[in-house]
Coordinates of C-alpha atoms and ligand atoms in Angstrom, one line a residue:
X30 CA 148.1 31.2 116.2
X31 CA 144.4 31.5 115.4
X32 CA 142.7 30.3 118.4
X33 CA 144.0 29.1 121.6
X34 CA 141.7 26.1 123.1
X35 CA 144.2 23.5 123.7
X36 CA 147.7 22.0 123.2
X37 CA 146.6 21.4 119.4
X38 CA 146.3 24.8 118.3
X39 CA 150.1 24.6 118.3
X40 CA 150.0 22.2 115.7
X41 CA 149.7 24.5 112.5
X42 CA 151.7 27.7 114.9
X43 CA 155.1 28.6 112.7
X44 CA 157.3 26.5 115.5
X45 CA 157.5 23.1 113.5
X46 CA 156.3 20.4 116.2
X47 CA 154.6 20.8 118.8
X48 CA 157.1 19.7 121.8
X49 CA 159.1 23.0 119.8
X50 CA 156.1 25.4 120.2
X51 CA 155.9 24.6 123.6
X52 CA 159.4 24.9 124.3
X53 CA 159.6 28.4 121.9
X54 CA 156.3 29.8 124.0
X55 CA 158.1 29.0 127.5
X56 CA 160.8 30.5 126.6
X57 CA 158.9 33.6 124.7
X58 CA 157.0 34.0 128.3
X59 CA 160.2 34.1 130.4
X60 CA 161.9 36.9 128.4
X61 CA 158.5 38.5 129.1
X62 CA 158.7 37.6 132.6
X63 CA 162.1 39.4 132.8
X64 CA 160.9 42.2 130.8
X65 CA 157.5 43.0 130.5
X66 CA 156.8 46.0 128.8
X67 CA 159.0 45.1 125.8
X68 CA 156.3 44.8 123.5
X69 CA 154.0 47.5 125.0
X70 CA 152.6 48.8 121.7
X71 CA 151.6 45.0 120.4
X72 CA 148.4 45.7 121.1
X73 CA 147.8 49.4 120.8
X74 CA 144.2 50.2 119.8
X75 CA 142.7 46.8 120.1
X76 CA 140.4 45.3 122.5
X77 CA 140.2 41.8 124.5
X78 CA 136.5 40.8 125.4
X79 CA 136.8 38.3 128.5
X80 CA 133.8 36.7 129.4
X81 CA 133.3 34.9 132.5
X82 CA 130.5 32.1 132.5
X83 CA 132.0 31.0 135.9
X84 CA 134.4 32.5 139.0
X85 CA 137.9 33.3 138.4
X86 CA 140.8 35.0 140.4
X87 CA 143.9 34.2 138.6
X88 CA 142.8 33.8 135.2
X89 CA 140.9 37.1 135.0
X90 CA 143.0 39.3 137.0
X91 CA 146.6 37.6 134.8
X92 CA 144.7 38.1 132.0
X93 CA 143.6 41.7 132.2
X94 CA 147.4 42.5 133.7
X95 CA 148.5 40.7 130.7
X96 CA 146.9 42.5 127.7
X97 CA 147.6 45.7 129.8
X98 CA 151.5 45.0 129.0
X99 CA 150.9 44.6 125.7
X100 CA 149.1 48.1 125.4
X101 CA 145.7 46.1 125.0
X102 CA 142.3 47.3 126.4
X103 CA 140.0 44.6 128.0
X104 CA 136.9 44.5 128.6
X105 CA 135.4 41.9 131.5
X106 CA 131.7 40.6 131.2
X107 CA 130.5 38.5 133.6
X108 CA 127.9 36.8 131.3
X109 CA 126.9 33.9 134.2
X110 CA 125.6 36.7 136.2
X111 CA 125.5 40.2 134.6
X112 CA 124.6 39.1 130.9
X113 CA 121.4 37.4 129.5
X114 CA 121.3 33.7 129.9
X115 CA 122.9 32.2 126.6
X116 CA 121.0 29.5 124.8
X117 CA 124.2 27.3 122.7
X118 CA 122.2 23.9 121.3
X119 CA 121.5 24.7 117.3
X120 CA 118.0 24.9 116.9
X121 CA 117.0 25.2 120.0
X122 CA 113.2 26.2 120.5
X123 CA 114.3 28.9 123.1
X124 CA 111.0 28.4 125.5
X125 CA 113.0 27.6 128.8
X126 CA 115.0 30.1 130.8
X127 CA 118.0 31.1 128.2
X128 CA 117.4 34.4 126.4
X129 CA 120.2 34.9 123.9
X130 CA 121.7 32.5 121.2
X131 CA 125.1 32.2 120.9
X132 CA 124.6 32.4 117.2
X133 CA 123.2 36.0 117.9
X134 CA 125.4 37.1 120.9
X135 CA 128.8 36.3 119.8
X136 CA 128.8 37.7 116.3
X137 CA 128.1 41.6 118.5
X138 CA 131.3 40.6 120.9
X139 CA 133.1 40.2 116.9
X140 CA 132.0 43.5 116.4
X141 CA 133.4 45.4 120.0
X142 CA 136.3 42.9 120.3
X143 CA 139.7 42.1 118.6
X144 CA 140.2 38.7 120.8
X145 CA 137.2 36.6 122.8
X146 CA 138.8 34.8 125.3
X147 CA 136.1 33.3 127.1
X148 CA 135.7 31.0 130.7
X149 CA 133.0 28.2 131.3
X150 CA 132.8 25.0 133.1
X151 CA 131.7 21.8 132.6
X152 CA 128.1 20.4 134.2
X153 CA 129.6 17.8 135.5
X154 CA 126.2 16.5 134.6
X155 CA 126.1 14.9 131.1
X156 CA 129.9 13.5 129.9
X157 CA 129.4 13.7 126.2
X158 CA 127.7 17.2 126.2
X159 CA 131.0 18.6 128.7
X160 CA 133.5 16.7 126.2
X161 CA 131.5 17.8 123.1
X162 CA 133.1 21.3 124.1
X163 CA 129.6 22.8 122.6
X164 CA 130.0 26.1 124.3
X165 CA 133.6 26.8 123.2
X166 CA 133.2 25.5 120.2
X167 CA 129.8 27.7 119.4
X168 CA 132.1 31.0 119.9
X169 CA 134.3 30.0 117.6
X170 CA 132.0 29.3 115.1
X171 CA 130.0 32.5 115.6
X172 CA 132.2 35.0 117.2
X173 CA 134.8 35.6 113.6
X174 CA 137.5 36.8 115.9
X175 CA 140.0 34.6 117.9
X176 CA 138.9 32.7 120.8
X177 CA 141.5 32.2 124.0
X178 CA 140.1 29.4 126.5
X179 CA 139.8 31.1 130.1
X180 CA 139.1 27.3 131.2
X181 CA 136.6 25.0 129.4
X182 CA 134.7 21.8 130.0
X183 CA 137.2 20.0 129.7
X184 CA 140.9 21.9 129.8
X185 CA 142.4 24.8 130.7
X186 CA 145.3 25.3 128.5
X187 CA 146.0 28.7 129.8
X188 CA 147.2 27.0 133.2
X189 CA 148.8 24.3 131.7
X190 CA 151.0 26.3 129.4
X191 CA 152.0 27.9 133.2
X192 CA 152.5 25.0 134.6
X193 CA 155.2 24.1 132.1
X194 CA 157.0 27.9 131.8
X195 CA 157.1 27.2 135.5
X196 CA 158.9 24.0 135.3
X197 CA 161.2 25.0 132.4
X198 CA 161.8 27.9 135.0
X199 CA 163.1 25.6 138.2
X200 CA 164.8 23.7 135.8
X201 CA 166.9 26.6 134.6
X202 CA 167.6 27.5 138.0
X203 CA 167.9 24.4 139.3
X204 CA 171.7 23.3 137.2
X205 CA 172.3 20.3 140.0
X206 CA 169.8 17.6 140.9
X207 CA 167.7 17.5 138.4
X208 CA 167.9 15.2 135.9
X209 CA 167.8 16.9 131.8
X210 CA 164.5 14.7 132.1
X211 CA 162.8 15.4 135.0
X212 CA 159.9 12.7 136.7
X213 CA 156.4 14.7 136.5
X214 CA 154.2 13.1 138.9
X215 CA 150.5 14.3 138.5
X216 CA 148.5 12.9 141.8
X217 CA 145.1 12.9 142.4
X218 CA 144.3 14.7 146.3
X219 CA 140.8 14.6 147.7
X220 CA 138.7 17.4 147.7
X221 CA 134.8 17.6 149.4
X222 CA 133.5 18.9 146.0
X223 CA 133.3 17.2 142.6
X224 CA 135.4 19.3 140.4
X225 CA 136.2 18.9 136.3
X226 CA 138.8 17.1 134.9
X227 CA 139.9 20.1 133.0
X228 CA 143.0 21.0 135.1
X229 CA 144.4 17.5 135.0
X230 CA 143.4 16.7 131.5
X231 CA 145.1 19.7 130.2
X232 CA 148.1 18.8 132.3
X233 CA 148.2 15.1 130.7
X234 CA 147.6 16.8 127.4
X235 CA 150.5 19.3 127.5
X236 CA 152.8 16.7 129.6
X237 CA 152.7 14.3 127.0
X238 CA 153.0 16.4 124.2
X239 CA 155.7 18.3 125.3
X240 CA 158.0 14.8 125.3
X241 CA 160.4 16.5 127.6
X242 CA 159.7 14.2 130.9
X243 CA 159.0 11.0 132.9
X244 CA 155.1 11.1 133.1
X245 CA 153.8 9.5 135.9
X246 CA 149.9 9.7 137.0
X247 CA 148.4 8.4 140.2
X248 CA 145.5 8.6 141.1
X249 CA 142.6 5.9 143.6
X250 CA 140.5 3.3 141.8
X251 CA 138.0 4.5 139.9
X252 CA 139.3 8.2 138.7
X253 CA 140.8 7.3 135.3
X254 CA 141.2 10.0 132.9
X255 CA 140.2 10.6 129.7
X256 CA 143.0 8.2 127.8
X257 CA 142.8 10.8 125.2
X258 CA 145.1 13.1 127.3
X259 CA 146.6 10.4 129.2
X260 CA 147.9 8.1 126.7
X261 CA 151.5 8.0 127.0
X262 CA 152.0 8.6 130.5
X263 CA 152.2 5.4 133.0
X264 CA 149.6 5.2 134.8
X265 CA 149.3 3.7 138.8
X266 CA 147.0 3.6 141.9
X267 CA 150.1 3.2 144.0
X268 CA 151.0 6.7 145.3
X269 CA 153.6 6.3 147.0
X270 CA 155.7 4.2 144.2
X271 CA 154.8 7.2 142.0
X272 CA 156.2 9.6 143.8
X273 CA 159.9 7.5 143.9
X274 CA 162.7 10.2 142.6
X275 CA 160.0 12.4 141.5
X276 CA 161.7 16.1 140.6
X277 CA 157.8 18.4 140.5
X278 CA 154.7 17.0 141.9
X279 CA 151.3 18.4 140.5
X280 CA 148.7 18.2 143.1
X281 CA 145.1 18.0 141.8
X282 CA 141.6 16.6 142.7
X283 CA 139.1 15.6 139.7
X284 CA 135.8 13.7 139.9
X285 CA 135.0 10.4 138.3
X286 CA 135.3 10.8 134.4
X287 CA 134.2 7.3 133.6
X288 CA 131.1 7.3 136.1
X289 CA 130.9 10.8 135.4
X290 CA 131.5 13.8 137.8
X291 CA 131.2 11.3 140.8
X292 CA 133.0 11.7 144.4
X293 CA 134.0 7.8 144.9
X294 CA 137.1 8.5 147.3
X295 CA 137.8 10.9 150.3
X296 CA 140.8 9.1 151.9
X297 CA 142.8 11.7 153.4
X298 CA 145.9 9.1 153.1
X299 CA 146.2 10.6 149.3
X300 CA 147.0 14.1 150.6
X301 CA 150.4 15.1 150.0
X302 CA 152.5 15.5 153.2
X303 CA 156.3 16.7 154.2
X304 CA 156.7 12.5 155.1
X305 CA 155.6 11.9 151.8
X306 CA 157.7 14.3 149.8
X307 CA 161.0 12.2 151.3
X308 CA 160.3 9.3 148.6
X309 CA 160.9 12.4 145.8
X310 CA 164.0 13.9 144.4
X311 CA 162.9 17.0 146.8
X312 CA 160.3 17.5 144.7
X313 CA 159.1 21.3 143.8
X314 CA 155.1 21.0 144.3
X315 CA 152.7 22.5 142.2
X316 CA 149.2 23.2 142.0
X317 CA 146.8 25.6 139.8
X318 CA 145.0 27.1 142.9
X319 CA 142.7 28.0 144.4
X320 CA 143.2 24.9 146.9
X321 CA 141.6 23.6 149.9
X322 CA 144.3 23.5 152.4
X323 CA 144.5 20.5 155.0
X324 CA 141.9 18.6 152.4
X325 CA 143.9 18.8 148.9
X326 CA 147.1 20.1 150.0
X327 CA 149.0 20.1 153.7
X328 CA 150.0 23.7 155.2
X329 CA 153.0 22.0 155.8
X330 CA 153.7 21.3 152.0
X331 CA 151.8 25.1 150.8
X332 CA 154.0 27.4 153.7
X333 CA 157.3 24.9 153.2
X334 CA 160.5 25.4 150.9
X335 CA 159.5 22.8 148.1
X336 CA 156.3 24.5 147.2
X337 CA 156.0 27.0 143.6
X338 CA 152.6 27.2 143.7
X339 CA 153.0 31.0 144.3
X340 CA 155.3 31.6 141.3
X341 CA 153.2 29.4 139.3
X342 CA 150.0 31.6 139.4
X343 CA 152.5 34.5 139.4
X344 CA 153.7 33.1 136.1
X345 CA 149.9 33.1 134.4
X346 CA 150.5 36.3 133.2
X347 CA 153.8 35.6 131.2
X348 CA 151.8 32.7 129.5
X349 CA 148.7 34.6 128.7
X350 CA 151.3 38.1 128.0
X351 CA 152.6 35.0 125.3
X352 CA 149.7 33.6 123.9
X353 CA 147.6 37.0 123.3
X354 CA 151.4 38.0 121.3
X355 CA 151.1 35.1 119.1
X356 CA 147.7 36.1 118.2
X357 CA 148.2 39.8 117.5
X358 CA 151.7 38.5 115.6
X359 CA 150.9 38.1 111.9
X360 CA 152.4 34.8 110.8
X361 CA 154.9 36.1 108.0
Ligands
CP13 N1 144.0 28.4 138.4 C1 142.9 29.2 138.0 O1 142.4 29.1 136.9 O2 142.5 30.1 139.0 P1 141.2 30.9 138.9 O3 140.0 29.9 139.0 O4 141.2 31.8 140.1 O5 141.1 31.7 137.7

């Protein structure tokens, strides 16, 4: 694996198809998971640049825990508010406030690091300059070293590759009640803030390509995704006929994608609640974190018995642990 951006970076890994990758990295992480240290020399005497454009708990601290276990050093730069402000449009006549080109910039972290791995977020501003993926893709151009996505406009492939080691997880320890192919149900929860799409984008993305489930999204009028990560999943503004005989429910706010980075709902109806959670196959709830409890997600859901959101952030280590592997791995 040269880069690791989204699902499609799996395409041309040396799994065969991509549902396999998927399938060979979850179970890759889980072996990890039981044993952490067994490739603690992997990454002797190289060095993991991470580079935070934007706040992060989970991803930077699973990360750094991560490269740790594979004998890695990393290195943290916290370029949105340590670092000179990073100019990324080609030809840009640099007379505003940025300082640095990326075209300048990210050669140097080739030259200190082994692997970029690198977080920003969208605007939420300007749809095709967030989906153009400029800033991610700039590195990549520039940096000539691989580039891991911390989170970018638009995805967050990290958490989605979680997501799924976590649900391959309950379903191995799970050998009653669960059908071999389980109902995902990704639903849309209000939230006070706009927030990107990336989470449930990258979610769709991985979902569907995976081909392992019943994809269901829900969500209010207004908030469709992107059909480029959706397409393949069925698709309703009925909630509650979503969530029939669902086996996981992923719980996420996004703003508007086609009127773009918009609030249009707030109705606390679409917040997930024990009452709710009886139409389900006792569902197992997930959700990337951090969350607004009460708004996104009840207490009652968060503190109760269904919920893995815990061992789901637990479990970002054994997918980043996997993915900085596959890197430092030499295909044969
Ligand atoms: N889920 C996630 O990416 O968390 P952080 O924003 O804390 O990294």
């Amino acid at each position: 694996m040269k880069n690791f951006t989204s699902v499609n970076d799996l395409v041309s890994s040396s799994f065969g198809g991509v549902g396999e990758a998927i399938n060979a990295l979850a179970k890759k992480a889980l072996e990890y998971k039981a044993n952490p240290l067994k490739d603690k020399t992997l990454g002797a005497n190289k060095r993991i640049g991470c580079l935070f454009l934007n706040p992060s708990m989970r991803t930077r601290l699973s990360t750094q825990v991560a490269a740790q276990n594979l004998g890695m050093e990393t290195i943290i730069f916290n370029v949105g508010s340590e670092g000179w402000a990073l100019e990324f449009e080609e030809e840009a006549i640099m007379s505003g406030s940025t300082v640095e080109h990326v075209k300048d910039a990210a050669p140097i972290f080739g030259k200190y690091f082994d692997i970029l791995a690198i977080r920003t977020f969208p605007s939420l501003k300007n749809k095709e300059d967030d989906y153009s993926e400029l800033y991610i893709k700039q590195f990549i151009k520039y940096a000539g070293i691989p580039v891991v996505s911390l989170e970018s406009a638009t995805l967050h492939p990290l958490q989605s590759l979680t997501d799924i080691i976590t649900i391959q997880e309950s379903l191995n320890n799970s050998p009653s009640g669960v059908s071999t192919k389980p109902k995902i149900v990704l639903t849309w929860a209000p939230h006070v803030k706009a927030l990107p799409q990336c989470v449930a984008n990258s979610f769709s993305q991985w979902i569907n390509a995976w081909g392992e489930a019943d994809f269901v999204i829900t969500h209010p009028e207004d908030y469709e995704l992107d059909e480029q990560f959706t397409k393949g999943a069925t698709i309703t503004q009925n909630q509650d006929e979503a969530l029939k005989g669902a086996d996981f429910v992923y719980v996420k706010n996004w703003s508007t994608y086609t009127d773009y980075g918009r609030i249009y709902c707030n109705d606390p109806r679409w917040m997930l609640t024990n009452e709710k959670l009886k139409q389900t196959n006792n569902a197992k709830v997930m959700h990337c974190l951090p969350v607004r409890r009460n708004v996104e997600l009840s207490d009652e859901i968060l503190d109760g018995p269904n919920s893995l959101v815990t061992q789901e952030a637990g479990n970002r280590v054994w997918a980043a642990q996997t993915v900085l592997s596959e890197i430092l791995t030499p295909i044969p």
